[in-house]
Short mmCIF file of C-alpha atoms in Angstrom, two decimals:
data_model
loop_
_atom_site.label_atom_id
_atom_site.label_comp_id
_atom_site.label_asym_id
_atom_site.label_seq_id
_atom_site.Cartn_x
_atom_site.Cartn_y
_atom_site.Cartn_z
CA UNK A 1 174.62 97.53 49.36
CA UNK A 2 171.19 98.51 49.06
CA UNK A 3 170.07 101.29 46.46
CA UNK A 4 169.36 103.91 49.43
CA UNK A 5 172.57 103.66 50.53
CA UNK A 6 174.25 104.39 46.95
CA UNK A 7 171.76 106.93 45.84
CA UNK A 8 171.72 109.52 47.77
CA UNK A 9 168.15 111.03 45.75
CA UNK A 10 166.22 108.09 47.70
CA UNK A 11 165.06 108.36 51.07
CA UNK A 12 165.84 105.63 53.31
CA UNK A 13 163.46 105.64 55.86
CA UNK A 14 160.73 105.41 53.38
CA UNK A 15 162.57 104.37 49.80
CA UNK A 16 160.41 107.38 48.37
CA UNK A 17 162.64 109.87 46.00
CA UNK A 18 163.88 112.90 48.21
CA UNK A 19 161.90 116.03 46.45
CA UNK A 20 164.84 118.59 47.70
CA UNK A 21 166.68 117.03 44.26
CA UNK A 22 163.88 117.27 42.01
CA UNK A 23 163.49 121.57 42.25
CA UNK A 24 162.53 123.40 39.67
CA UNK A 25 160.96 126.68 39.16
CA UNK A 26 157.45 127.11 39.91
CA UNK A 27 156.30 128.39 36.19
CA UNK A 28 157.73 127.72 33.34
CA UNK A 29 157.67 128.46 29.04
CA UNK A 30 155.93 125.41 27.52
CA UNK A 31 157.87 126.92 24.25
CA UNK A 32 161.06 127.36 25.24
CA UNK A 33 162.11 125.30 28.55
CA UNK A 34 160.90 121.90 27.80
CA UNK A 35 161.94 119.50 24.88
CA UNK A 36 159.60 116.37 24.33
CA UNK A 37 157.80 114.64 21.80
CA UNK A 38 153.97 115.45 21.56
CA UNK A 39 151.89 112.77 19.82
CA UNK A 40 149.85 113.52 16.94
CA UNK A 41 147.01 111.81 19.19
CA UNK A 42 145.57 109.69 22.06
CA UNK A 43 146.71 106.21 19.78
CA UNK A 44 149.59 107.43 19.32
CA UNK A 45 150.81 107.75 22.94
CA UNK A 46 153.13 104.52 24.23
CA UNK A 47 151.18 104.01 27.26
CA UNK A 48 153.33 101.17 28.04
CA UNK A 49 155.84 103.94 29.28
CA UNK A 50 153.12 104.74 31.96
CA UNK A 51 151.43 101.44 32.72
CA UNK A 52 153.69 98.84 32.14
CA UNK A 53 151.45 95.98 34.02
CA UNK A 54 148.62 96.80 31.71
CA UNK A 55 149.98 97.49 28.45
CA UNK A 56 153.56 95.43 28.00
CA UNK A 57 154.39 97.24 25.20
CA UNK A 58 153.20 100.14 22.47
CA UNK A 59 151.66 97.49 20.27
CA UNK A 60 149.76 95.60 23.09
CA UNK A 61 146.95 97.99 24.06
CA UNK A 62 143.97 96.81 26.19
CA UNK A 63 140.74 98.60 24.99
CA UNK A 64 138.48 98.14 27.61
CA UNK A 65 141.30 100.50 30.18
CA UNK A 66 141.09 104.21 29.68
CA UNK A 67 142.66 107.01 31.77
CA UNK A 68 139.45 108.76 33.55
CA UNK A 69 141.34 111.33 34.90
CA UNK A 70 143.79 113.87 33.90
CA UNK A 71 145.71 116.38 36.99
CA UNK A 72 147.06 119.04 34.22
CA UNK A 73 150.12 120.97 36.31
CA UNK A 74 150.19 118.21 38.92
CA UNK A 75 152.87 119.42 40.36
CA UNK A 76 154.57 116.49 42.56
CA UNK A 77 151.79 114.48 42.46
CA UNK A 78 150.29 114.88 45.61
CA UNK A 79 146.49 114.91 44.19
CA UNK A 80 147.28 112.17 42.46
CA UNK A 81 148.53 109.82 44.64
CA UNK A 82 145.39 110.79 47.10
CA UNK A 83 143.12 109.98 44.58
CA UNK A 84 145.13 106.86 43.87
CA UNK A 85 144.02 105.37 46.92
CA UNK A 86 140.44 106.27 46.28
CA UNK A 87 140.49 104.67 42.97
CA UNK A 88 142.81 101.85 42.87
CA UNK A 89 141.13 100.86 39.85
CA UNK A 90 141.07 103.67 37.62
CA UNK A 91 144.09 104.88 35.29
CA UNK A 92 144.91 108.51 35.87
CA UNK A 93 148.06 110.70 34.38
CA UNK A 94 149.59 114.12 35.39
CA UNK A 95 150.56 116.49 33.26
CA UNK A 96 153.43 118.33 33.76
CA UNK A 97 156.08 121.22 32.07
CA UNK A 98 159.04 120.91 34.08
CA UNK A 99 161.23 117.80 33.53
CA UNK A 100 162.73 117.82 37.07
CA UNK A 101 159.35 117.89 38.66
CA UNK A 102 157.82 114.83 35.92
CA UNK A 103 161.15 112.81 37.42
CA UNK A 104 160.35 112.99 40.68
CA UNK A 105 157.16 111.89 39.83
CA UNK A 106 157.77 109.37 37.98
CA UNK A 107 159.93 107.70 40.37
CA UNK A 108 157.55 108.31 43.12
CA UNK A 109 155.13 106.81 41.57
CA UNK A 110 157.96 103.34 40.35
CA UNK A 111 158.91 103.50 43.98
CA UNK A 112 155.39 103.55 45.59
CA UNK A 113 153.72 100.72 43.02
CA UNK A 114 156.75 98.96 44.52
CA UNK A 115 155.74 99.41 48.06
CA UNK A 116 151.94 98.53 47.37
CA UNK A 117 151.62 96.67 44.66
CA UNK A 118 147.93 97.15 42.42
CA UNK A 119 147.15 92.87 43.11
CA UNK A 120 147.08 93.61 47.00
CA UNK A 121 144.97 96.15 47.78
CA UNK A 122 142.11 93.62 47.38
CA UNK A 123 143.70 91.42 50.23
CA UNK A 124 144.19 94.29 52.32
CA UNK A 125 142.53 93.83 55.93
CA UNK A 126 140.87 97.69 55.58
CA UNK A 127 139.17 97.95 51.96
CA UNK A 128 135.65 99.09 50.18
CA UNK A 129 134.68 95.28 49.51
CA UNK A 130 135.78 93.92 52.62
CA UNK A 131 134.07 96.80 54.89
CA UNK A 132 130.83 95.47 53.59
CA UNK A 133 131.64 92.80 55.45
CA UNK A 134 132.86 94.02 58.70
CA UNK A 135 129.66 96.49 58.57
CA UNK A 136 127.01 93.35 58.07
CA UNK A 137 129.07 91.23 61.20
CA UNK A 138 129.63 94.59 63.75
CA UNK A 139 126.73 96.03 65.83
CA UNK A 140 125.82 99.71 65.88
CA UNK A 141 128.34 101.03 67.94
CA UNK A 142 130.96 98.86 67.00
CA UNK A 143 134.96 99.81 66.28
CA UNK A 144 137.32 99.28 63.82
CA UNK A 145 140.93 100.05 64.90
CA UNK A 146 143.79 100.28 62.16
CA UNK A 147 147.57 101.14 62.66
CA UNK A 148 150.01 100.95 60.60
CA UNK A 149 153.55 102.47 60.57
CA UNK A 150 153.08 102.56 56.70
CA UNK A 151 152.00 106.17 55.63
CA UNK A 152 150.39 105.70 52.05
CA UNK A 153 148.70 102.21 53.50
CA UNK A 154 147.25 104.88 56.64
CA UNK A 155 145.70 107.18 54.12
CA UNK A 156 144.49 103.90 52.18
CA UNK A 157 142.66 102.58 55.37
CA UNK A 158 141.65 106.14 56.63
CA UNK A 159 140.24 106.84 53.08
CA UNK A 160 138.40 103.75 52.71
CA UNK A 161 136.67 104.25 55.77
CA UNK A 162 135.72 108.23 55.64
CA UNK A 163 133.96 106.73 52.30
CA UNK A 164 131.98 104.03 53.63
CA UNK A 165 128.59 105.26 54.48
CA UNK A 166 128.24 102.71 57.67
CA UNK A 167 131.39 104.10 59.61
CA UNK A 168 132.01 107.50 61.44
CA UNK A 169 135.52 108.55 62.66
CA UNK A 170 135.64 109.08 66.73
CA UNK A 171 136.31 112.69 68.09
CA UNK A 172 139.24 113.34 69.63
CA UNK A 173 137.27 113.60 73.10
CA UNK A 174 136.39 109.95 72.24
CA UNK A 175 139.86 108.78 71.37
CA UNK A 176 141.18 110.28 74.53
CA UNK A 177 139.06 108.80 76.44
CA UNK A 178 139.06 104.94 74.77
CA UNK A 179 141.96 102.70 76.54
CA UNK A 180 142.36 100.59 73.27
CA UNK A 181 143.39 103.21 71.96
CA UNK A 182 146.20 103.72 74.13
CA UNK A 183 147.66 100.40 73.43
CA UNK A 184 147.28 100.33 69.82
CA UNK A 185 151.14 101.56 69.80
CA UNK A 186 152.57 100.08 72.85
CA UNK A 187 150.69 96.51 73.56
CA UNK A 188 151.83 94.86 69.98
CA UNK A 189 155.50 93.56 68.91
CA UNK A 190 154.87 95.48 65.98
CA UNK A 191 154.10 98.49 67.79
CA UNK A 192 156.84 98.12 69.90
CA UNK A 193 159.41 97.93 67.40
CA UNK A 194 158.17 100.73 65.58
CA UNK A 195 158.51 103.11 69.12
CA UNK A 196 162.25 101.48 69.77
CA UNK A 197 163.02 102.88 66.12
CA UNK A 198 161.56 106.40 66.81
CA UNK A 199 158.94 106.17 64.00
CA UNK A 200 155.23 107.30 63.50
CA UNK A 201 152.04 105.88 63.50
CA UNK A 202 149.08 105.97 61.45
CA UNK A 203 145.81 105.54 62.91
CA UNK A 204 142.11 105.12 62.03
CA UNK A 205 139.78 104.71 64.13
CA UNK A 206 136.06 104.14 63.03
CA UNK A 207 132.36 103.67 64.52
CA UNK A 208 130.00 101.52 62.98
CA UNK A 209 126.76 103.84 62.34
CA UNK A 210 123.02 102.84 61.57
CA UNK A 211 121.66 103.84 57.90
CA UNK A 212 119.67 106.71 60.03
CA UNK A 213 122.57 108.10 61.48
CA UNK A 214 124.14 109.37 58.59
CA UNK A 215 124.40 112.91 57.64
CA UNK A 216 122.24 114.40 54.73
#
């Protein structure tokens, strides 16, 4: 029996923590409603608590990683998992009063480094080094199509592109209007078996601009 099944607090479509269990009131009294240690400083945090890959334990520290940036009252996370895909390199923390929210997060984030592990996102097919590449070997005019039936990996591709100064996204006239685009959902296995099962879609679809074309 897989751990969906049993806990009911995990979604099973996506494996992602269900955020209807994780409620908690919108402000709260950093005096009185929250008990947890605060370190007497940055060394004396246990960051292998946060980043378990890159510190194995509160002894084992590796100097040349710092966390660049900070989301104080994050919330569920949201901004941070955004920027996560932006930055796949760079350690950021939330900060966060209410200990039903910081759970949710927390497992979000266990169940989501699952998903998409750090090691791959350089072997991804739709990435900032690799996009170099595809922009030196396409003509002006070319496009890049990505699907995917994988949400965070959509915003990963879709991110990666509106970032790269040699690609534009196509209007919506221009999608309409492009039969590839039409069969991006129905012409692959992949595709197919996605529509059978009633699930969604991520798309991205991208021009390949000269250096002139780009907006000031």
């Amino acid at each position: 029996m897989s751990e969906t099944e049993v806990n009911p607090t995990i979604s099973k479509s996506t494996g992602l923590p269900r955020k209807r269990f994780y409620r908690a009131r919108a402000h709260s009294n950093p005096l009185s409603d929250s008990h947890f240690p605060v370190p007497i400083s940055p060394s004396h945090v246990d960051y292998s608590l946060h980043y378990p890959q890159l510190f194995p334990s509160s002894g084992q520290a590796d100097s040349s990683k710092k966390i660049q940036f900070a989301d104080v009252g994050c919330g569920f996370g949201g901004l941070l998992i955004s920027l996560s895909t932006l930055f796949p390199e760079t350690l950021m923390i939330g900060m966060e009063l209410r200990d039903k929210v910081t759970e949710y997060v927390k497992e979000r984030i266990l169940s989501l480094r699952v998903a998409n592990p750090e090691k791959n996102h350089r072997r991804r097919v739709i990435s900032p080094f690799l996009l170099d590449e595809y922009a030196y070997v396409l003509e002006v005019g070319g496009i890049i199509y990505t699907i995917t039936d994988v949400e965070e990996l959509g915003d990963w591709m879709k991110s990666c592109l509106e970032n790269h100064p040699m690609f534009e996204a196509l209007t919506e006239k221009e999608l309409e209007a492009d039969p590839v685009v039409k069969l991006l959902c129905s012409a692959t296995e992949e595709g197919q078996k996605v529509a059978r099962n009633g699930g969604q879609t991520f798309q991205a679809v991208f021009r390949r601009i000269a250096p002139s074309d780009q907006t000031s």
